[in-house]
Coordinates of C-alpha atoms and ligand atoms in Angstrom, one line a residue:
M1 CA 37.9 -95.5 -16.0
D2 CA 39.0 -98.8 -15.0
P3 CA 39.1 -101.6 -18.1
Q4 CA 38.6 -104.2 -15.8
S5 CA 35.2 -103.1 -14.6
I6 CA 34.0 -102.9 -18.3
Q7 CA 35.9 -105.9 -19.8
T8 CA 32.8 -107.7 -21.2
S9 CA 32.3 -104.9 -23.8
L10 CA 35.9 -103.6 -24.2
V11 CA 36.9 -103.0 -27.8
L12 CA 40.6 -103.2 -28.2
I13 CA 42.3 -101.4 -31.2
L14 CA 45.5 -102.9 -32.3
D15 CA 47.5 -99.9 -34.0
F16 CA 49.5 -100.2 -36.7
G17 CA 50.3 -96.5 -37.6
S18 CA 47.2 -95.3 -39.4
Q19 CA 46.4 -91.6 -38.7
Y20 CA 42.5 -92.8 -38.0
T21 CA 43.5 -95.4 -35.5
H22 CA 42.6 -93.2 -32.7
L23 CA 39.3 -91.9 -34.8
I24 CA 38.0 -95.6 -34.5
T25 CA 38.7 -95.7 -30.7
R26 CA 36.7 -92.3 -30.6
R27 CA 33.8 -93.6 -32.7
I28 CA 33.6 -96.4 -30.7
R29 CA 33.4 -94.5 -27.3
S30 CA 30.6 -92.3 -28.9
L31 CA 28.7 -95.4 -29.0
S32 CA 29.1 -95.7 -25.4
V33 CA 31.4 -98.6 -25.7
F34 CA 34.6 -98.4 -23.8
S35 CA 37.5 -98.6 -26.3
L36 CA 41.5 -98.6 -26.1
C37 CA 44.0 -98.4 -28.2
I38 CA 47.5 -100.2 -27.8
S39 CA 50.2 -100.8 -30.5
G40 CA 49.8 -103.4 -33.0
T41 CA 53.1 -105.2 -31.9
S42 CA 52.4 -105.4 -28.0
P43 CA 53.0 -108.8 -26.3
L44 CA 50.4 -111.2 -26.4
K45 CA 50.0 -110.8 -22.5
S46 CA 49.0 -106.9 -22.9
I47 CA 46.0 -108.2 -25.2
T48 CA 45.1 -111.2 -23.1
D49 CA 45.3 -109.2 -19.8
L50 CA 42.5 -106.9 -21.0
N51 CA 40.4 -109.7 -22.1
P52 CA 38.7 -108.0 -25.0
R53 CA 35.6 -109.1 -26.6
V54 CA 36.5 -107.7 -30.1
I55 CA 39.8 -106.4 -31.4
I56 CA 40.1 -104.4 -34.4
L57 CA 43.3 -104.3 -36.4
S58 CA 44.1 -100.7 -37.6
G59 CA 45.2 -99.7 -41.0
G60 CA 48.7 -98.2 -41.5
P61 CA 51.4 -96.8 -43.8
H62 CA 53.3 -100.0 -44.2
S63 CA 52.8 -102.8 -46.9
V64 CA 52.4 -106.2 -45.5
H65 CA 55.4 -107.4 -47.9
A66 CA 57.9 -104.5 -46.5
P67 CA 60.8 -105.5 -44.6
N68 CA 60.0 -105.3 -40.8
A69 CA 56.4 -104.5 -41.5
P70 CA 54.5 -104.6 -37.8
C71 CA 52.6 -107.6 -37.0
F72 CA 50.6 -108.8 -34.4
P73 CA 52.2 -111.3 -31.7
D74 CA 52.8 -114.9 -32.0
G75 CA 50.0 -116.7 -30.7
F76 CA 47.5 -114.2 -31.3
I77 CA 45.4 -116.1 -34.2
E78 CA 45.3 -119.1 -31.6
Y79 CA 44.1 -116.9 -28.8
V80 CA 41.2 -114.9 -30.7
E81 CA 40.0 -118.4 -32.1
S82 CA 40.1 -120.2 -28.9
K83 CA 38.7 -117.4 -26.8
G84 CA 36.1 -116.4 -29.5
V85 CA 37.2 -112.9 -29.8
F86 CA 35.7 -111.1 -32.5
V87 CA 38.2 -109.4 -35.1
L88 CA 37.8 -106.6 -37.7
G89 CA 40.7 -105.9 -39.9
I90 CA 40.8 -102.4 -41.5
C91 CA 43.0 -101.7 -44.5
Y92 CA 46.3 -103.1 -43.4
G93 CA 44.7 -104.9 -40.6
L94 CA 42.7 -106.7 -43.2
Q95 CA 45.7 -107.2 -45.4
L96 CA 47.7 -108.8 -42.5
I97 CA 45.0 -111.2 -41.4
V98 CA 44.8 -112.2 -45.3
E99 CA 48.5 -112.8 -45.5
R100 CA 48.9 -114.7 -42.2
L101 CA 46.2 -116.8 -42.8
G102 CA 47.3 -118.0 -46.4
G103 CA 45.3 -115.7 -48.7
S104 CA 47.7 -112.9 -50.5
V105 CA 48.1 -109.3 -50.8
R106 CA 49.8 -107.5 -53.6
V107 CA 50.4 -103.7 -54.7
G108 CA 47.4 -102.5 -56.6
E109 CA 47.6 -100.9 -59.9
K110 CA 45.8 -97.7 -58.7
Q111 CA 45.8 -96.1 -55.3
E112 CA 42.7 -95.3 -53.6
Y113 CA 42.3 -91.9 -51.7
G114 CA 39.3 -90.0 -50.3
R115 CA 36.1 -90.7 -51.2
M116 CA 35.0 -93.7 -52.8
E117 CA 32.2 -96.2 -53.5
I118 CA 32.4 -100.0 -52.4
E119 CA 29.5 -102.2 -54.2
V120 CA 28.2 -105.0 -51.9
E121 CA 28.4 -108.3 -53.3
R122 CA 26.9 -110.1 -50.3
A123 CA 24.4 -108.7 -47.8
C124 CA 25.8 -109.4 -44.6
G125 CA 25.7 -108.3 -41.2
L126 CA 28.1 -105.5 -41.6
F127 CA 25.3 -103.9 -43.4
G128 CA 22.8 -104.8 -40.9
G129 CA 20.3 -105.9 -43.4
S130 CA 20.2 -102.3 -45.0
K131 CA 22.0 -103.2 -48.0
K132 CA 21.5 -105.6 -50.8
V133 CA 23.6 -107.3 -53.4
G134 CA 24.8 -104.6 -56.2
D135 CA 23.7 -101.5 -53.5
K136 CA 26.6 -99.0 -53.1
Q137 CA 28.1 -97.4 -49.7
V138 CA 30.3 -94.3 -49.8
V139 CA 33.5 -94.8 -48.0
W140 CA 37.0 -93.1 -47.0
M141 CA 39.9 -95.1 -48.5
S142 CA 43.6 -94.2 -47.9
H143 CA 45.5 -97.1 -49.5
G144 CA 47.5 -98.6 -51.9
D145 CA 47.5 -102.3 -51.5
E146 CA 45.0 -104.6 -52.4
A147 CA 43.9 -108.4 -51.2
V148 CA 43.8 -110.7 -54.2
K149 CA 43.1 -113.8 -52.8
L150 CA 41.4 -114.6 -49.5
P151 CA 42.4 -117.6 -46.9
D152 CA 39.9 -120.3 -46.8
G153 CA 36.8 -119.8 -45.2
F154 CA 36.9 -115.6 -45.9
E155 CA 34.2 -114.4 -48.4
V156 CA 33.9 -110.9 -50.2
V157 CA 31.1 -108.9 -49.1
A158 CA 32.0 -105.8 -50.8
R159 CA 34.3 -104.4 -53.6
S160 CA 35.7 -100.9 -54.3
Q161 CA 35.5 -99.4 -57.5
Q162 CA 39.1 -100.6 -58.5
G163 CA 38.2 -103.8 -57.9
T164 CA 40.1 -103.9 -54.6
V165 CA 38.6 -106.7 -52.2
A166 CA 36.9 -104.9 -49.5
A167 CA 35.8 -107.5 -47.1
V168 CA 36.0 -104.9 -44.2
T169 CA 39.0 -102.7 -46.2
H170 CA 36.1 -99.7 -46.3
S171 CA 36.9 -97.6 -43.5
P172 CA 34.6 -98.0 -40.6
E173 CA 34.6 -94.3 -39.8
G174 CA 31.0 -95.1 -41.2
M175 CA 29.0 -95.2 -37.7
E176 CA 26.5 -97.5 -39.2
T177 CA 29.2 -100.1 -40.2
L178 CA 30.6 -100.1 -36.8
R179 CA 27.2 -100.1 -34.8
Y180 CA 26.3 -103.0 -37.1
F181 CA 29.4 -104.8 -36.1
L182 CA 29.8 -104.2 -32.7
F183 CA 26.2 -104.6 -31.5
D184 CA 24.7 -107.1 -34.2
I185 CA 27.7 -109.4 -34.9
C186 CA 29.5 -109.1 -31.7
G187 CA 26.9 -108.4 -29.1
V188 CA 28.7 -105.9 -27.3
T189 CA 26.7 -103.8 -24.6
A190 CA 26.7 -100.0 -24.3
G191 CA 27.3 -98.1 -21.1
W192 CA 30.2 -95.7 -21.0
K193 CA 29.7 -92.0 -20.7
M194 CA 31.9 -89.0 -21.8
E195 CA 30.6 -87.1 -18.8
D196 CA 32.7 -89.4 -16.6
V197 CA 35.9 -88.6 -18.6
L198 CA 35.5 -85.1 -17.4
D199 CA 35.0 -85.4 -13.9
E200 CA 38.0 -87.7 -13.7
E201 CA 40.2 -85.4 -15.7
I202 CA 39.5 -82.4 -13.0
K203 CA 40.5 -84.7 -10.1
V204 CA 43.4 -85.8 -12.3
I205 CA 44.5 -82.3 -12.8
Q206 CA 44.1 -81.8 -8.9
G207 CA 46.4 -84.8 -8.2
K208 CA 49.1 -83.6 -10.4
V209 CA 49.3 -79.7 -9.7
G210 CA 50.9 -79.5 -6.3
P211 CA 49.1 -77.0 -3.6
E212 CA 51.3 -74.3 -4.0
D213 CA 52.0 -74.6 -7.7
H214 CA 50.8 -72.0 -10.3
V215 CA 49.9 -73.0 -14.0
I216 CA 50.1 -70.9 -16.9
C217 CA 47.6 -71.6 -19.7
A218 CA 48.4 -70.7 -23.5
L219 CA 45.0 -69.4 -24.6
S220 CA 44.8 -68.5 -28.4
G221 CA 41.2 -67.8 -28.2
G222 CA 39.9 -70.9 -29.9
V223 CA 37.5 -73.3 -28.3
D224 CA 40.0 -76.1 -27.3
S225 CA 42.3 -73.7 -25.1
T226 CA 39.2 -72.3 -23.5
V227 CA 38.0 -75.5 -22.8
A228 CA 41.4 -76.3 -21.1
A229 CA 41.5 -73.2 -19.4
T230 CA 38.0 -73.6 -17.8
L231 CA 38.6 -77.0 -17.0
V232 CA 42.0 -76.4 -15.3
H233 CA 40.3 -73.4 -13.4
K234 CA 37.8 -75.8 -12.0
A235 CA 40.4 -77.8 -10.7
I236 CA 42.8 -75.2 -9.1
G237 CA 41.0 -71.8 -9.2
D238 CA 43.0 -68.6 -9.2
R239 CA 46.5 -70.1 -9.2
L240 CA 45.7 -70.6 -13.2
H241 CA 47.4 -67.7 -15.2
C242 CA 46.3 -67.0 -18.9
V243 CA 48.1 -65.7 -21.4
F244 CA 47.2 -64.8 -25.0
V245 CA 50.1 -64.1 -27.4
D246 CA 49.7 -62.2 -30.3
N247 CA 52.4 -63.5 -32.6
G248 CA 51.7 -61.2 -35.7
L249 CA 50.0 -64.0 -37.5
L250 CA 46.4 -63.4 -36.3
R251 CA 43.4 -62.6 -38.3
Y252 CA 42.2 -59.2 -39.0
K253 CA 41.5 -57.1 -35.6
E254 CA 41.7 -60.8 -33.8
R255 CA 43.6 -59.5 -30.9
E256 CA 41.0 -56.9 -29.9
R257 CA 37.9 -59.3 -30.6
V258 CA 39.6 -62.1 -28.4
M259 CA 40.7 -60.1 -25.7
E260 CA 37.4 -58.3 -25.5
T261 CA 35.6 -61.7 -25.5
F262 CA 37.8 -63.3 -22.8
E263 CA 37.1 -59.8 -20.6
R264 CA 33.5 -59.9 -21.3
D265 CA 32.6 -63.7 -21.3
L266 CA 35.4 -65.7 -19.7
H267 CA 35.7 -64.2 -16.2
L268 CA 39.2 -65.2 -16.1
P269 CA 42.3 -62.8 -16.0
V270 CA 44.2 -63.1 -19.4
T271 CA 47.2 -61.3 -19.8
C272 CA 48.1 -60.4 -23.6
V273 CA 51.7 -60.5 -24.8
D274 CA 52.5 -58.7 -27.9
A275 CA 55.2 -60.7 -29.8
T276 CA 54.6 -59.6 -33.1
E277 CA 58.2 -58.7 -33.8
Q278 CA 59.9 -61.7 -32.0
F279 CA 57.7 -64.1 -34.2
L280 CA 58.0 -62.1 -37.5
S281 CA 61.9 -61.6 -37.3
K282 CA 62.5 -65.3 -36.6
L283 CA 60.0 -66.5 -39.3
K284 CA 61.4 -64.0 -41.9
G285 CA 62.6 -65.8 -45.2
V286 CA 61.7 -69.0 -43.6
V287 CA 59.8 -71.1 -46.3
D288 CA 59.5 -74.7 -45.3
P289 CA 56.4 -75.6 -43.3
E290 CA 58.2 -77.9 -41.0
M291 CA 60.8 -75.3 -40.1
K292 CA 58.1 -72.6 -39.3
R293 CA 56.2 -75.0 -37.0
K294 CA 58.9 -75.5 -35.1
I295 CA 60.1 -72.1 -34.7
I296 CA 56.2 -70.9 -33.7
G297 CA 56.5 -73.7 -31.1
K298 CA 60.2 -72.6 -29.6
E299 CA 59.1 -68.9 -29.8
F300 CA 55.7 -69.7 -27.9
I301 CA 57.6 -71.5 -25.1
C302 CA 60.2 -68.8 -24.5
I303 CA 57.2 -66.5 -24.1
F304 CA 55.7 -68.6 -21.5
D305 CA 59.2 -69.0 -19.7
D306 CA 59.3 -65.3 -19.8
F307 CA 56.1 -64.9 -18.4
A308 CA 57.0 -67.7 -15.6
Q309 CA 59.9 -65.7 -14.4
H310 CA 57.8 -62.5 -14.3
L311 CA 55.3 -64.2 -12.1
E312 CA 58.0 -65.5 -9.9
R313 CA 60.2 -62.3 -9.6
D314 CA 57.3 -59.6 -9.5
L315 CA 54.8 -61.8 -7.6
G316 CA 56.4 -64.6 -5.8
K317 CA 54.4 -67.3 -7.6
I318 CA 56.1 -70.4 -9.0
A319 CA 54.7 -71.7 -12.2
V320 CA 55.3 -75.5 -12.8
Y321 CA 52.8 -76.2 -15.4
L322 CA 51.7 -74.9 -18.8
V323 CA 48.0 -75.8 -20.3
Q324 CA 47.6 -76.1 -23.9
G325 CA 44.5 -77.1 -25.8
T326 CA 46.1 -79.8 -27.7
L327 CA 43.7 -82.3 -29.3
Y328 CA 44.3 -85.7 -30.3
P329 CA 44.5 -85.0 -33.8
D330 CA 47.6 -82.6 -33.0
V331 CA 49.3 -85.5 -31.8
I332 CA 48.4 -88.1 -34.1
E333 CA 49.5 -85.7 -37.1
S334 CA 52.6 -84.6 -35.1
C335 CA 56.1 -86.7 -34.6
P336 CA 55.2 -89.5 -32.3
P337 CA 55.8 -87.5 -29.2
P338 CA 58.8 -89.0 -27.0
G339 CA 57.5 -91.7 -24.6
S340 CA 54.2 -92.0 -26.7
G341 CA 55.1 -95.6 -27.7
R342 CA 54.0 -94.9 -31.1
T343 CA 56.2 -96.1 -33.7
H344 CA 54.7 -96.7 -36.8
S345 CA 52.6 -93.7 -37.8
H346 CA 54.2 -91.3 -40.2
T347 CA 54.5 -87.3 -39.4
I348 CA 51.7 -85.3 -41.4
K349 CA 52.7 -82.1 -40.1
S350 CA 54.4 -81.0 -36.3
H351 CA 52.1 -79.2 -34.7
H352 CA 53.6 -76.4 -33.1
N353 CA 52.1 -77.3 -29.7
V354 CA 53.4 -81.1 -29.8
G355 CA 56.0 -81.7 -32.4
G356 CA 57.5 -78.1 -32.5
L357 CA 58.0 -78.2 -28.8
P358 CA 61.5 -77.6 -27.5
K359 CA 63.2 -80.6 -26.1
D360 CA 64.6 -78.5 -23.1
M361 CA 61.1 -77.0 -22.1
K362 CA 61.0 -76.4 -18.3
L363 CA 57.5 -76.3 -17.8
K364 CA 55.7 -79.3 -17.7
L365 CA 52.5 -79.8 -19.7
I366 CA 48.9 -80.2 -18.7
E367 CA 46.9 -81.2 -21.9
P368 CA 43.5 -82.1 -20.7
L369 CA 42.1 -82.6 -24.4
K370 CA 45.1 -84.7 -25.4
L371 CA 43.1 -87.8 -26.0
L372 CA 40.0 -86.2 -27.5
F373 CA 38.8 -85.2 -30.8
K374 CA 37.2 -82.1 -31.7
D375 CA 33.5 -83.3 -31.2
E376 CA 34.3 -84.7 -27.9
C377 CA 35.8 -81.3 -27.0
E378 CA 32.9 -79.9 -28.2
F379 CA 30.8 -82.0 -26.2
W380 CA 32.5 -80.7 -22.9
V381 CA 31.6 -77.1 -24.0
M382 CA 27.7 -78.1 -23.3
L383 CA 29.0 -79.7 -19.8
L384 CA 31.0 -76.7 -18.9
K385 CA 28.5 -74.6 -18.0
E386 CA 30.6 -71.2 -17.6
M387 CA 32.1 -71.6 -21.0
P388 CA 30.9 -68.7 -22.8
W389 CA 30.6 -70.1 -26.6
R390 CA 29.9 -73.0 -28.6
S391 CA 32.1 -74.1 -31.4
S392 CA 32.9 -71.4 -33.9
V393 CA 34.3 -71.3 -37.5
R394 CA 37.9 -71.4 -36.9
S395 CA 40.8 -69.8 -39.2
C396 CA 44.3 -69.0 -40.2
N397 CA 45.4 -65.3 -41.3
I398 CA 46.1 -63.2 -44.5
F399 CA 43.9 -60.8 -42.5
Q400 CA 41.6 -58.6 -44.9
V401 CA 40.9 -61.5 -47.3
D402 CA 40.2 -63.7 -44.5
E403 CA 38.0 -61.2 -43.2
I404 CA 35.9 -60.7 -46.3
F405 CA 35.6 -64.4 -46.5
I406 CA 34.3 -65.1 -43.0
Q407 CA 32.0 -61.9 -42.9
S408 CA 30.5 -63.2 -46.4
I409 CA 30.0 -66.7 -44.8
K410 CA 28.1 -65.2 -42.0
D411 CA 26.2 -62.7 -44.2
A412 CA 25.1 -65.5 -46.2
G413 CA 24.0 -67.7 -43.1
I414 CA 25.8 -70.6 -43.4
Y415 CA 28.6 -69.9 -40.8
D416 CA 27.3 -72.7 -38.7
S417 CA 27.1 -75.2 -41.5
I418 CA 30.9 -74.8 -41.9
W419 CA 33.4 -76.7 -39.7
Q420 CA 36.5 -74.4 -40.5
A421 CA 37.1 -71.7 -43.2
F422 CA 40.2 -69.3 -43.9
A423 CA 42.1 -67.7 -46.6
V424 CA 45.3 -68.8 -48.0
F425 CA 47.8 -66.7 -49.4
L426 CA 49.9 -68.3 -52.0
P427 CA 53.5 -67.3 -52.7
I428 CA 52.7 -66.9 -56.5
R429 CA 52.0 -64.0 -58.6
S430 CA 49.6 -64.4 -61.7
V431 CA 49.0 -62.1 -64.7
G432 CA 45.7 -60.1 -64.5
V433 CA 44.0 -57.2 -65.8
Q434 CA 42.5 -54.4 -63.5
G435 CA 41.1 -51.2 -64.6
D436 CA 42.6 -51.9 -68.1
Q437 CA 46.1 -52.1 -66.8
R438 CA 48.1 -55.4 -66.7
T439 CA 48.7 -56.6 -63.3
H440 CA 51.1 -59.0 -61.8
S441 CA 49.5 -60.0 -58.3
H442 CA 48.9 -62.6 -55.8
V443 CA 46.7 -65.4 -55.9
V444 CA 44.5 -66.4 -52.8
A445 CA 42.7 -69.8 -52.1
L446 CA 39.5 -70.2 -50.1
R447 CA 39.3 -73.0 -48.0
A448 CA 36.0 -74.5 -46.1
V449 CA 35.3 -77.7 -44.7
T450 CA 32.6 -79.6 -43.2
S451 CA 34.0 -82.3 -40.9
Q452 CA 33.0 -83.9 -37.4
D453 CA 36.4 -84.1 -35.9
G454 CA 38.9 -82.9 -38.1
M455 CA 40.4 -86.1 -38.9
T456 CA 38.4 -86.7 -42.4
A457 CA 36.8 -83.7 -44.0
D458 CA 34.9 -82.6 -47.0
W459 CA 35.1 -79.4 -48.9
Y460 CA 32.1 -77.2 -48.5
N461 CA 30.3 -76.7 -51.7
F462 CA 29.2 -73.1 -52.0
E463 CA 26.8 -71.9 -54.5
H464 CA 28.1 -70.3 -57.5
K465 CA 26.7 -66.9 -56.7
F466 CA 28.3 -66.7 -53.0
L467 CA 32.0 -67.5 -54.8
D468 CA 31.1 -65.0 -57.3
D469 CA 30.7 -62.1 -54.8
V470 CA 33.2 -63.2 -52.8
A471 CA 36.0 -63.3 -55.6
R472 CA 34.7 -60.2 -56.7
K473 CA 34.9 -58.5 -53.4
I474 CA 38.2 -59.6 -52.6
C475 CA 39.6 -58.4 -56.0
N476 CA 38.1 -55.2 -55.7
S477 CA 39.0 -54.4 -52.2
V478 CA 42.5 -56.3 -51.5
R479 CA 45.4 -54.7 -53.0
G480 CA 47.8 -56.9 -54.7
V481 CA 45.2 -59.8 -55.1
N482 CA 44.0 -60.5 -58.9
R483 CA 42.9 -64.3 -58.5
V484 CA 40.6 -66.4 -56.0
V485 CA 40.4 -69.9 -56.3
Q486 CA 38.9 -72.5 -54.0
D487 CA 40.4 -75.6 -52.4
I488 CA 38.1 -78.3 -53.6
T489 CA 40.1 -81.5 -52.0
S490 CA 38.9 -83.4 -49.1
K491 CA 41.0 -85.1 -46.2
P492 CA 42.4 -87.4 -47.3
P493 CA 44.2 -86.9 -49.6
S494 CA 44.9 -83.3 -48.5
T495 CA 44.8 -82.0 -44.9
I496 CA 42.4 -79.2 -43.6
E497 CA 45.4 -76.5 -43.1
W498 CA 47.8 -76.0 -46.1
E499 CA 50.8 -75.9 -44.1
Ligands
LIG1 N1 48.1 -67.0 -29.6 C1 48.0 -67.9 -28.9 N2 48.2 -67.4 -27.6 C2 48.5 -68.5 -26.7 N3 48.4 -69.7 -26.8 C3 48.0 -70.2 -28.0 C4 48.2 -69.2 -29.0 N4 47.9 -69.9 -30.3 C5 47.8 -71.1 -30.0 N5 48.1 -71.3 -28.7 C6 48.2 -72.7 -27.8 O1 48.5 -73.7 -28.9 C7 47.4 -74.8 -28.9 C8 47.3 -75.0 -30.4 O2 47.3 -74.1 -31.0 P1 46.4 -74.0 -32.4 O3 47.3 -73.3 -33.4 O4 46.1 -75.3 -32.7 O5 45.2 -73.5 -31.7 P2 43.7 -73.0 -32.5 O6 43.2 -74.0 -32.8 O7 43.5 -71.8 -33.2 O8 42.8 -72.9 -31.1 P3 42.5 -73.9 -29.9 O9 43.5 -75.1 -30.0 O10 42.5 -72.8 -28.5 O11 40.8 -74.1 -30.4 C9 46.3 -74.0 -28.5 O12 45.7 -74.8 -27.9 C10 46.7 -73.1 -27.4 O13 47.0 -73.8 -26.3

């Protein structure tokens, strides 16, 4: 993937720290247009060397008025003007343009998070002729500042409900907006393919792993680590050793099911390590979710280190690398990893496989999906013919409740319409009445979402009868539960998982 060869259509994203910056990069790639993302404060030369046709200034958690608010480099405006580079500003990016070109931005009276509507004020190319004045468009928002005065020469094309100027503030996750912008306004040409990335990745792995090196794969039974294992196996064959860890936090009968599926369909030897005691004893009494993630990350690595020692001691095989099914959202939401060069984004949660990794890890990481979003990974499932299964509803734990919930989803024939579903144990008790007796039992929450890539998600709107049946089944068959609630928040403002 050589940026120089596709320069004419390169779309460059300047990252100011938004959790969605890489989603935009991803969306553009899915339009068969090559896009790259670099830090918003990169020197001008890094931008001009790439000679982009389009530059998108991302959103970010800062306010343009904050001390040390990140900004594009000096000479940026002159460069884009002189070269005729098309520029789109999103949220912070838009506010930066407004502020730097003589308009004004202030803290909005109300903040806007999640699904909102904007109203078109001027039909323009961004709507591709599909919208007229007064029409509405659903957008995803996550911001607090608003542009109150535009610089000379700028016009408002749409406004959000709170009155925020939404020239291009509305999130361009909407494929249509991006498509119109890139193809109709900027005249970009398509021609880049995901298939090429898969072949390149196999070559990268072959070049990285020495001829005598062995590799351990952390295989969870989920789609991502299975794709990663399959890919690495294609690259290095039987020098790959897969390990599935029972950490005591799995779903009801998950260990048996996962091992059976691996054996039946994956055709790769998988070792199951029972580490229930090790994990549960370390997690006992820990409440803070960040702390839990770090403990889980550390314990996983201890187990893989032990397994590496076993390979060396008992089989004379030296394991140098650890494969994980890390996806880009895990990276984006974790602490910016060392060496990533990302400095502006805030930690949403430290995923155990990224921000939760111990600093003194001996095994080096191979993460073939690290720059991919969920739907890109699923696209690879179709390309990797030996992959046994397509995407499935994934989950957390709390065993029996979770089992009833997921089985009910399957029975209702809606399993494939849901992106992720699980039950959440809430650490509170509430009063109830069961069999004429007062109870003081636990509350469980049901979470089910639809999503394309995990970066934004909407809650799944079950039929009332379904919810009624599931709640009844759970309370009747799971001891200690007397209340069932459903999580009906989108992402943002919440996340998909609870911790
Ligand atoms: N029980 C496990 N045994 C071995 N490795 C695991 C296990 N759970 C997680 N991992 C490793 O950590 C990575 C991230 O874990 P996460 O909890 O996000 O997995 P998941 O979403 O359930 O599964 P996947 O990432 O495989 O789709 C996995 O891709 C895998 O490499």
